[in-house]
Coordinates of C-alpha atoms and ligand atoms in Angstrom, one line a residue:
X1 CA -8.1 0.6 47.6
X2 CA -8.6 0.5 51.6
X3 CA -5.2 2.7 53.3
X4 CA -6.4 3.3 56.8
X5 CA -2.4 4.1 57.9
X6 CA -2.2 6.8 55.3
X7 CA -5.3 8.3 56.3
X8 CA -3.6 9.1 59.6
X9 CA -0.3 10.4 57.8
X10 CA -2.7 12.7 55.8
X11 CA -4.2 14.1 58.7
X12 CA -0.6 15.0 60.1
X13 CA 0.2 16.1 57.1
X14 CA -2.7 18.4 56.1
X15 CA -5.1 18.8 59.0
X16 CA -8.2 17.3 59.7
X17 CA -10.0 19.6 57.2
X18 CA -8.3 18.4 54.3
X19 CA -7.9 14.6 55.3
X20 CA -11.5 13.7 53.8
X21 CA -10.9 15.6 50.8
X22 CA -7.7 13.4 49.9
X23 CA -8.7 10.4 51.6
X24 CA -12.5 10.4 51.3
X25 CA -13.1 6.6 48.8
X26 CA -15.3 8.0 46.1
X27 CA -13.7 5.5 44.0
X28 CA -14.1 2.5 46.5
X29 CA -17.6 4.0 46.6
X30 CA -18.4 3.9 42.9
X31 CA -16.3 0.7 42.2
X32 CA -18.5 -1.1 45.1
X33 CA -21.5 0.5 42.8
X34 CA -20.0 -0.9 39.4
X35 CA -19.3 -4.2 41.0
X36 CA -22.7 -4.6 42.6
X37 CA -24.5 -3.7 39.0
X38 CA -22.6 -6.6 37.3
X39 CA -23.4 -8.7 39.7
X40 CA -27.1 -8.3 39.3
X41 CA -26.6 -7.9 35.2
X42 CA -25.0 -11.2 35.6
X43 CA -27.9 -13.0 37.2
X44 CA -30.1 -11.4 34.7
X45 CA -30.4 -14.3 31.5
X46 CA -31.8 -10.8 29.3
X47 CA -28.8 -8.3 28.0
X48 CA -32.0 -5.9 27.7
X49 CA -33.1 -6.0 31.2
X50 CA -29.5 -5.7 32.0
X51 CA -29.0 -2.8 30.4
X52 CA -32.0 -1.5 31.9
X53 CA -30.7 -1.9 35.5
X54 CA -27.4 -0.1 34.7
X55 CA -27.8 3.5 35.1
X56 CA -26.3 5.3 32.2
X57 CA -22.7 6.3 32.5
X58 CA -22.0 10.2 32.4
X59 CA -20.3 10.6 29.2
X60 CA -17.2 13.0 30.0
X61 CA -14.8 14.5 27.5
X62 CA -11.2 15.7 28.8
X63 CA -9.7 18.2 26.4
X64 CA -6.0 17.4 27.0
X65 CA -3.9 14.9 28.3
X66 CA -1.1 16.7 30.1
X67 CA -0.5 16.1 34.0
X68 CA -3.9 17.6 34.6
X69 CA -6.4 16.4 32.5
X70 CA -4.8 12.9 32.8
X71 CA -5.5 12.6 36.4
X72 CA -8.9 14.4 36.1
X73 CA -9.4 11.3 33.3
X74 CA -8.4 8.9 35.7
X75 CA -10.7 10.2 39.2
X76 CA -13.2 10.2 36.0
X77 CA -13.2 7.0 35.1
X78 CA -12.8 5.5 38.2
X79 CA -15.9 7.3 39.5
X80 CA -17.9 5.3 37.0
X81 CA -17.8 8.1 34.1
X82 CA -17.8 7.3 30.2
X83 CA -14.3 9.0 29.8
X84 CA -13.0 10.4 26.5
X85 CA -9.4 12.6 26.7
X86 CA -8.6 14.2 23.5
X87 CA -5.2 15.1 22.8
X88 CA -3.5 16.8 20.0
X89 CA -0.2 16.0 20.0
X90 CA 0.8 13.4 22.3
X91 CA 0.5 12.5 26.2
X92 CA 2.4 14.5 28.5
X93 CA 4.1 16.6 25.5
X94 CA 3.2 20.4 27.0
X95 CA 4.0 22.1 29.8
X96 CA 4.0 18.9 31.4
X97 CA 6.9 17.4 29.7
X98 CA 8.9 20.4 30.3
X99 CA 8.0 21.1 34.0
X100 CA 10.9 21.3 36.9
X101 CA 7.6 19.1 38.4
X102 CA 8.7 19.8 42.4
X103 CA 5.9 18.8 44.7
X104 CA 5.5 21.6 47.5
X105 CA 3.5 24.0 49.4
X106 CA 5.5 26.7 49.2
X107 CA 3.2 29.9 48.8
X108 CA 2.3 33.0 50.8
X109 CA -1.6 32.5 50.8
X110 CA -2.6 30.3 53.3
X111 CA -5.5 29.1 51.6
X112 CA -3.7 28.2 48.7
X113 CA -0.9 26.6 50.7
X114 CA -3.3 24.2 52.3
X115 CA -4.7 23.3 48.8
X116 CA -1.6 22.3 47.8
X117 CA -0.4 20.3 50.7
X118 CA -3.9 18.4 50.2
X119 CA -2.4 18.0 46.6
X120 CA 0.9 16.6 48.3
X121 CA -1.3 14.1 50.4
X122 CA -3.5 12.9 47.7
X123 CA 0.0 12.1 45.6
X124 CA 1.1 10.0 48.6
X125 CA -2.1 8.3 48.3
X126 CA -1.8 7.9 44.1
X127 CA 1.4 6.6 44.7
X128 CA 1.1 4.2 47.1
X129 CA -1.9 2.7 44.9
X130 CA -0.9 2.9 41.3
X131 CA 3.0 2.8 41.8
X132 CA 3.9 6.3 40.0
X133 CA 7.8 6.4 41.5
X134 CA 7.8 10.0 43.2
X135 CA 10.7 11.1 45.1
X136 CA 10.1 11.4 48.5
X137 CA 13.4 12.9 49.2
X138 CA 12.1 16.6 51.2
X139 CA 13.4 20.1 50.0
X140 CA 16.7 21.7 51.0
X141 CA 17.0 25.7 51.0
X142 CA 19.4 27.8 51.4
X143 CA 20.7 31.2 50.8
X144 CA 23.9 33.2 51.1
X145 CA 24.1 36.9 53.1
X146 CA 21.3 39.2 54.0
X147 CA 19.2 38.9 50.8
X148 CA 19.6 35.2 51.0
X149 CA 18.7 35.2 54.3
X150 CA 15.6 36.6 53.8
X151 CA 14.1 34.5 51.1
X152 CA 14.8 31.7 53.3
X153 CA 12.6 33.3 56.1
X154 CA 10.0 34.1 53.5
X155 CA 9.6 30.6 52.6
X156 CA 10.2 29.5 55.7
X157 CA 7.1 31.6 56.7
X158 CA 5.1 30.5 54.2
X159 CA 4.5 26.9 55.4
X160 CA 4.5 28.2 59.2
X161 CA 1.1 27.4 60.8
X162 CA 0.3 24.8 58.4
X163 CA 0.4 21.0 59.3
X164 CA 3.7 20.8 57.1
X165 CA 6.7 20.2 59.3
X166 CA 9.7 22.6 58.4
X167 CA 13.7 22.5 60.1
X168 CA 15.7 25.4 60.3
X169 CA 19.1 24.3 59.2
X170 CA 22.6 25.3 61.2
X171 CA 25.4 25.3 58.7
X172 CA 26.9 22.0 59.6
X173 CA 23.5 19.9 59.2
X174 CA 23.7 21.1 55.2
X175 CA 25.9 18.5 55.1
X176 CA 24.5 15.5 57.2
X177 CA 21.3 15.8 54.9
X178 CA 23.5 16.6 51.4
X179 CA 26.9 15.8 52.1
X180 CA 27.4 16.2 48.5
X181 CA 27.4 19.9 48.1
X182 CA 29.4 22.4 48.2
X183 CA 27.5 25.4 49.4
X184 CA 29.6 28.3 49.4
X185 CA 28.5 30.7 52.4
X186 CA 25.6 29.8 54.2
X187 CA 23.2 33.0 56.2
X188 CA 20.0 30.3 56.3
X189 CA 18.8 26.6 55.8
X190 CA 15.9 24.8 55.6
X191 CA 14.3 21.5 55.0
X192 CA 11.2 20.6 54.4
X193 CA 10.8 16.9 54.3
X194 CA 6.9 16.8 53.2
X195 CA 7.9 18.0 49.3
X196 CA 8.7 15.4 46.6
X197 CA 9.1 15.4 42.8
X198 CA 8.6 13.4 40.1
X199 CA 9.4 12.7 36.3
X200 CA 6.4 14.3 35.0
X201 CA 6.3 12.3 31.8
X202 CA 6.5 8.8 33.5
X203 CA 3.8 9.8 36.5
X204 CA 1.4 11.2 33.4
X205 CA 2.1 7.7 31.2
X206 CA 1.2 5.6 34.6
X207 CA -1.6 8.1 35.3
X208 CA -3.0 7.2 31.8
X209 CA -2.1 3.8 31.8
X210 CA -4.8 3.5 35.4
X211 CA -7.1 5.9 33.9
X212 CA -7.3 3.6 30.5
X213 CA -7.7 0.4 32.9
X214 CA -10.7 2.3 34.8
X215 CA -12.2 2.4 31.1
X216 CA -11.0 5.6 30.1
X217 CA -10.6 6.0 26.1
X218 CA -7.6 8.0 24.7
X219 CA -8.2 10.0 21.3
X220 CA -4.5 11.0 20.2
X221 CA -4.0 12.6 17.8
X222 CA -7.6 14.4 18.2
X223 CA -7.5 18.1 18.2
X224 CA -10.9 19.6 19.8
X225 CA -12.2 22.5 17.2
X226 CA -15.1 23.1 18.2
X227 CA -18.2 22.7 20.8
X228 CA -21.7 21.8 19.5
X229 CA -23.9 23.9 22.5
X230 CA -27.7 24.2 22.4
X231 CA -30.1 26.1 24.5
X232 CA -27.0 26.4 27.0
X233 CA -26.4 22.5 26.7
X234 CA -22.9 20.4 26.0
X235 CA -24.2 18.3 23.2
X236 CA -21.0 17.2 21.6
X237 CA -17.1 18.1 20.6
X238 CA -16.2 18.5 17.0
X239 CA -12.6 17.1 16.8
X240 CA -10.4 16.0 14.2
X241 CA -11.1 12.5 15.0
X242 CA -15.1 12.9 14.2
X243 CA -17.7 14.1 16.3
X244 CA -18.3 13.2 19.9
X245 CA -21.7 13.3 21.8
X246 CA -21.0 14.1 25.7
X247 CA -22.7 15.0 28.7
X248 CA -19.8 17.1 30.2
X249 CA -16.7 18.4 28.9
X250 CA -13.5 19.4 30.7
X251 CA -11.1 21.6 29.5
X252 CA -7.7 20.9 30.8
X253 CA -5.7 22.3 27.9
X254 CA -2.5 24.6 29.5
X255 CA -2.0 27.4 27.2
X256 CA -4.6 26.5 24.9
X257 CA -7.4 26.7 27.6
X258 CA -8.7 30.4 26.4
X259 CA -8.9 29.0 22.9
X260 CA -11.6 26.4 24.2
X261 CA -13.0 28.4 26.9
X262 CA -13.7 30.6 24.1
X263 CA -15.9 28.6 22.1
X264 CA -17.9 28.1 24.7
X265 CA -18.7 32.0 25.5
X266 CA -16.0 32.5 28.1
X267 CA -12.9 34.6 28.0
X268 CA -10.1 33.7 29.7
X269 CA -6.6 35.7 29.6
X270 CA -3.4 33.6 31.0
X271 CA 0.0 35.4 31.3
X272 CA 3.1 34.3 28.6
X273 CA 5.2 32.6 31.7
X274 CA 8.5 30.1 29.7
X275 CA 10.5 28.4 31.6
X276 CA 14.4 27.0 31.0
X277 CA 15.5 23.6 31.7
X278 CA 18.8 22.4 31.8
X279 CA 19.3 18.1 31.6
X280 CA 22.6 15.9 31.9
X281 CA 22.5 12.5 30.9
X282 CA 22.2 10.0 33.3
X283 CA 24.6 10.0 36.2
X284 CA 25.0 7.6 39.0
X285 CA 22.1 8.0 41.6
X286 CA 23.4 10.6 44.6
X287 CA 19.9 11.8 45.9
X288 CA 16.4 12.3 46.2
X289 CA 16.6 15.9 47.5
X290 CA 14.5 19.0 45.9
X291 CA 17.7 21.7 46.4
X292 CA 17.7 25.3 46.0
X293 CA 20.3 27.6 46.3
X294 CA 21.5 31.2 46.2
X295 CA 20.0 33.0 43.3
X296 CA 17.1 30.5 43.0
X297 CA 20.0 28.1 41.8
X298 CA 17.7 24.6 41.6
X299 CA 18.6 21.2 40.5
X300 CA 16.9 17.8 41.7
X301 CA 17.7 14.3 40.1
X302 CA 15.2 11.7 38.6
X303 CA 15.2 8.1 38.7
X304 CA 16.7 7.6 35.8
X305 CA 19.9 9.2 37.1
X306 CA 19.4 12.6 34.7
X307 CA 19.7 15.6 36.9
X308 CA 17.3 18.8 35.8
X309 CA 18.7 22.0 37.0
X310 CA 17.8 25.3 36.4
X311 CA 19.1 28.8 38.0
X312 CA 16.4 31.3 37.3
X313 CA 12.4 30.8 37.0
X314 CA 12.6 33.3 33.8
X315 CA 15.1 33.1 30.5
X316 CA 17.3 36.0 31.3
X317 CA 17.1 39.6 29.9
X318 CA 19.2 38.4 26.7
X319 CA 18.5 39.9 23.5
X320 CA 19.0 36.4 22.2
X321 CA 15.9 35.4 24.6
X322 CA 13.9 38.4 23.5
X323 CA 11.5 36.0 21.2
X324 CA 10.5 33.3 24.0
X325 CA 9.6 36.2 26.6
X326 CA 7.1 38.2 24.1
X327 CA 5.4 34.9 21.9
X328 CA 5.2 30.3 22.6
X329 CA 7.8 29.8 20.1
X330 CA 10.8 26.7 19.5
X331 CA 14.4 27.9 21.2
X332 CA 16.2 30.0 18.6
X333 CA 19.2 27.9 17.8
X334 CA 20.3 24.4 18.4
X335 CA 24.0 26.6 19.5
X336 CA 22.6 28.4 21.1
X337 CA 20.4 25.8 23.2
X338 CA 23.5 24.2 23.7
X339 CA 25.6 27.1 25.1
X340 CA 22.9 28.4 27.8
X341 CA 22.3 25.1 28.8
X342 CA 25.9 24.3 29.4
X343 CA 25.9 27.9 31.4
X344 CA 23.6 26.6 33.6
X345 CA 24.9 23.6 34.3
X346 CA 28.5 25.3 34.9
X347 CA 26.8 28.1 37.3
X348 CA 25.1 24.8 39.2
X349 CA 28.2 23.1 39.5
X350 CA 29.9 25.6 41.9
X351 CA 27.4 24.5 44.2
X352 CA 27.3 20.8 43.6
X353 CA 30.6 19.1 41.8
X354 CA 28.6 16.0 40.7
X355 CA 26.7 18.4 38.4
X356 CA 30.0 18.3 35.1
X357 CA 29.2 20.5 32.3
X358 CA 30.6 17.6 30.4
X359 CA 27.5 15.7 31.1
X360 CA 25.1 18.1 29.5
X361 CA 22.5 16.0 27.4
X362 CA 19.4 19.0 26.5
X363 CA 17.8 22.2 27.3
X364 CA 13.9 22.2 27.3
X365 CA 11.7 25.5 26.7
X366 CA 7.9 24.9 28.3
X367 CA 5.7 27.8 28.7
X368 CA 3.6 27.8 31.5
X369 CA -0.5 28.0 31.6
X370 CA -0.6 31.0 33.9
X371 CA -3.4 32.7 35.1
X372 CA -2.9 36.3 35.5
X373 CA -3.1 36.2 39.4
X374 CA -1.0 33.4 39.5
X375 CA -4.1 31.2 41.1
X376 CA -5.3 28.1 40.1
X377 CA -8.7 29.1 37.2
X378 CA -11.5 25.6 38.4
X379 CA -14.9 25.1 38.1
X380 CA -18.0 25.3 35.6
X381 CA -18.0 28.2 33.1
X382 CA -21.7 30.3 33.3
X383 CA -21.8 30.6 29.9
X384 CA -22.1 26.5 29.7
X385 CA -22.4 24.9 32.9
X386 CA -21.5 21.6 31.4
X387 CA -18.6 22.9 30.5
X388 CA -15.5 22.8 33.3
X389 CA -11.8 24.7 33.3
X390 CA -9.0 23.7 35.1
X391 CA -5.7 25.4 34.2
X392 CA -3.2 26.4 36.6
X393 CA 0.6 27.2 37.2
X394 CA 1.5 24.5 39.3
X395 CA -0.6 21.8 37.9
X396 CA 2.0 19.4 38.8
X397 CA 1.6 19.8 42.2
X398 CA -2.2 20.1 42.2
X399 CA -2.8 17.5 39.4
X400 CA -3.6 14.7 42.9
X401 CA -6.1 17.3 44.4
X402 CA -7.8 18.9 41.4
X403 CA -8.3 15.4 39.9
X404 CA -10.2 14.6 43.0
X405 CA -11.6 17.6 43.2
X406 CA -12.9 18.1 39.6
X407 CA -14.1 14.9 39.1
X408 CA -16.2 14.9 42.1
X409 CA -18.1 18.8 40.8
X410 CA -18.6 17.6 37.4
X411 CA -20.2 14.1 38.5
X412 CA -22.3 15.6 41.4
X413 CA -23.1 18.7 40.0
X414 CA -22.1 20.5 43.7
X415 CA -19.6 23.2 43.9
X416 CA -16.9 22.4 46.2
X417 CA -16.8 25.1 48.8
X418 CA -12.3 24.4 48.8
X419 CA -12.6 25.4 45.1
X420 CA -14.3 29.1 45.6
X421 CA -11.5 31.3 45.7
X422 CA -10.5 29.5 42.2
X423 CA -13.5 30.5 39.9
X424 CA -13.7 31.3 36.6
X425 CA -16.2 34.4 37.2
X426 CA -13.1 36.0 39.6
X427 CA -12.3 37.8 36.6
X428 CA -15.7 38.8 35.2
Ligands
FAD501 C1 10.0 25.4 33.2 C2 8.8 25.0 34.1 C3 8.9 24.6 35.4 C4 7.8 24.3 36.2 N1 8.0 23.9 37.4 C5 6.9 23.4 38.2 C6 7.1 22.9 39.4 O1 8.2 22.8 39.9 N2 6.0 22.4 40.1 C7 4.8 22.5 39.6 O2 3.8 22.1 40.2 N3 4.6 23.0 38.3 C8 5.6 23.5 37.6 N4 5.4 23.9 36.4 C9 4.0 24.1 35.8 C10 3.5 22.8 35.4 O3 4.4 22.1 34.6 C11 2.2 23.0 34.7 O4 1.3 23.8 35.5 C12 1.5 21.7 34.3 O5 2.4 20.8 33.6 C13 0.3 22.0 33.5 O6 -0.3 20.7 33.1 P1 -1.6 20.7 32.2 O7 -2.0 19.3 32.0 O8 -2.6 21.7 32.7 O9 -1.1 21.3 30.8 P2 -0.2 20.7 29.6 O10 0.8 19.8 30.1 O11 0.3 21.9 28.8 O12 -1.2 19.8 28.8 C14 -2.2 20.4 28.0 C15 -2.5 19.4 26.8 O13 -3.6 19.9 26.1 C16 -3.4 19.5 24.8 N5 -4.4 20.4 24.0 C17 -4.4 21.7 23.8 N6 -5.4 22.1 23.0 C18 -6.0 21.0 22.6 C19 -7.2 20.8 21.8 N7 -7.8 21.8 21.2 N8 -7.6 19.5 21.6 C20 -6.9 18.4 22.2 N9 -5.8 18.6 23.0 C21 -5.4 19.9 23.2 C22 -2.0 19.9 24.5 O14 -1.5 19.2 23.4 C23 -1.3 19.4 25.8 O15 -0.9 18.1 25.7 C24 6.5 24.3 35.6 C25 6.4 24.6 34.2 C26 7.5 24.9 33.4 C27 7.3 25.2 32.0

């Protein structure tokens, strides 16, 4: 698990500051720990007396197994917890599975910005030790006239100061790094090579897949209904699968998280935020490359060859979309699926011929878990202290450092002092 080279890359990457949290072994640590205990159980002839030298496991319950609480499961259980993850459906299957999933740090707050690009270290570091297949490929920007100037120097702005290198583009190096597009006038470019993205249902299913061989148990289908608290005290979950004793639960449930933070004596309120995808079927593999474009025009390819495009972060003002911007419901119409994302794809094209309307395979609707202030919700509730939330827009991009970070407050029982401006209690 030793990556002494990366450690340096993560310094240049994040700053000093940040390099312990995403390098820093607690897993080495607690692994040396686990190792060492067998080792003496071993010599021990007595399975009692070996079980008396093993100290007992924390026994940790993960309420969902989307991108978050799947890696939270994993720094879990490879921290020596007893890990449980309940799902309800099925791995990866909420916001997760519809998620545009682009690593970056793009953000005005700087605090938040740095948090991120810890996120985007600690990935480097998950992939280089459990093989998850992100795209490395950096993210090209660039906009058309005065307006599209601008949002280019916003963004642009954003990452200045931080350890994340950014280029300003001239017209003619659009081309050198994508010389597949076609990008109509150019005002501004950019490139930052730091971002990546991923499939986000493969990286969750290899996420699980390390988190189960670190000992972690999977409950799916297991619905949590309720929480059985005494005097203040996690004692167990109620789910549909039976009932649960645990030390410490986490609730990583996207949209759900207010129904569960709610049985526990704490409100929480997240904004109704879909999202529309638009997905060929597999073409022939032209790039690695995050790319947006006038009018937030975005598309990116996967591994598998699919592209994922979209040309707005919103459904538009449609009164056919009226129902997914007021309520979490399924797409209208199977037509009408079909029609907007075939729009997409055409309104894409212009800027990138490979994209063929032709080649249209499905439109996804996710809704995103959205805190009101648009910041990442972490930490231990008051009203339960055993109890933890992590829900966040985002949560692909934070899923490396929140794991990390999560795992280490619920097992030490210390706040992190890089998680205060993310409390629950922000909101009173
Ligand atoms: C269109 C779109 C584009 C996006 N683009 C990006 C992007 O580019 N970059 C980025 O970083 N983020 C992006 N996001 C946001 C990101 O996808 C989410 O923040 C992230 O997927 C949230 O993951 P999660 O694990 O918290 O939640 P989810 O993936 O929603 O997982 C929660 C899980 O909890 C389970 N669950 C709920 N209640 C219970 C219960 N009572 N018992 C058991 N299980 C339960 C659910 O079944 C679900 O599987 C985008 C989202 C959308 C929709």
């Amino acid at each position: 698990m030793d990556n002494p080279p990366l450690s340096r890359g993560v310094e240049q990457a994040v700053g000093n500051n940040w390099a312990m949290l995403v390098t820093y072994p607690l897993e080495r640590t607690a692994m040396k720990r686990r190792a060492l205990l067998a080792g003496i159980a071993g010599l021990v002839t007595t399975p009692s007396f070996a079980r008396r030298l093993r100290p007992h496991p924390l026994r940790v319950g993960v309420v969902g197994a989307g991108i978050l609480g799947t890696s939270i499961a994993l720094h879990l259980a490879e921290s020596g917890a007893e890990v449980t993850l309940f799902e309800a459906h099925a791995p990866a299957r909420g916001a997760t599975q519809n998620s545009y999933a682009w690593l970056n740090g793009f953000v005005s707050d700087p605090h938040y910005r740095d948090l991120r690009l810890a996120s985007l270290a600690r990935w480097r570091w998950l992939d280089a030790h459990y093989g998850l297949g992100i795209s490395w490929g950096g993210y090209l920007n660039w906009g058309a006239g005065d307006a599209g100037a601008a949002l280019v120097h916003e963004n642009a702005a954003q990452l200045a100061g931080s350890a994340a290198p950014i280029t300003d583009l001239a017209v003619e190096d659009i081309g050198r790094y994508a010389p597949y597009l076609t990008p109509g006038p150019v005002s501004a470019a950019l490139y930052a090579p730091n971002d990546g993205h991923i499939d986000p249902v493969s990286v969750t299913e290899r996420l699980l897949t390390a988190a189960q061989r670190a000992g972690a148990r999977l409950l799916c289908p297991s619905r949590v209904e309720g929480l059985h608290i005494q005097n203040g005290r996690l004692r167990a979950a109620a789910t549909t699968s039976g009932y649960v004793e645990l030390d410490r639960l986490v609730i990583a449930a996207g949209t759900a998280t207010p129904t569960l933070t709610a049985m526990a004596g704490t409100p929480l309120t997240l904004a109704h935020a879909p999202g529309i995808l638009s997905h060929t079927r597999p073409v022939g593999p032209f790039t690695l490359l995050t790319h947006e474009g006038p009018g937030e025009a975005s598309f990116k390819q996967l591994p598998s060859g699919h592209i994922v495009a979209y040309d707005a972060p919103r459904p538009p003002d449609l009164a056919a979309h009226a129902g997914i911007r007021a309520a979490e419901m399924d797409y209208p119409s199977e037509a009408l699926r079909r029609e907007h994302g075939e729009r997409m794809l055409m309104h894409l094209s212009r800027f990138c011929p490979k994209i063929r309307v032709s080649d249209f395979e499905r439109l996804t609707l996710g809704f995103r878990p959205m805190p009101i202030d648009d910041r990442p919700i972490v930490g231990a509730l008051h009203s339960v202290p055993d109890i933890h939330v992590a829900v966040t827009h985002s949560g692909v991009t934070l899923a490396a450092i929140l794991g990390r970070l999560v795992s280490s407050e619920v097992l030490s029982g210390t706040r992190s002092a890089v998680l205060s401006p993310y409390r629950p209690e922000r909101f009173g």
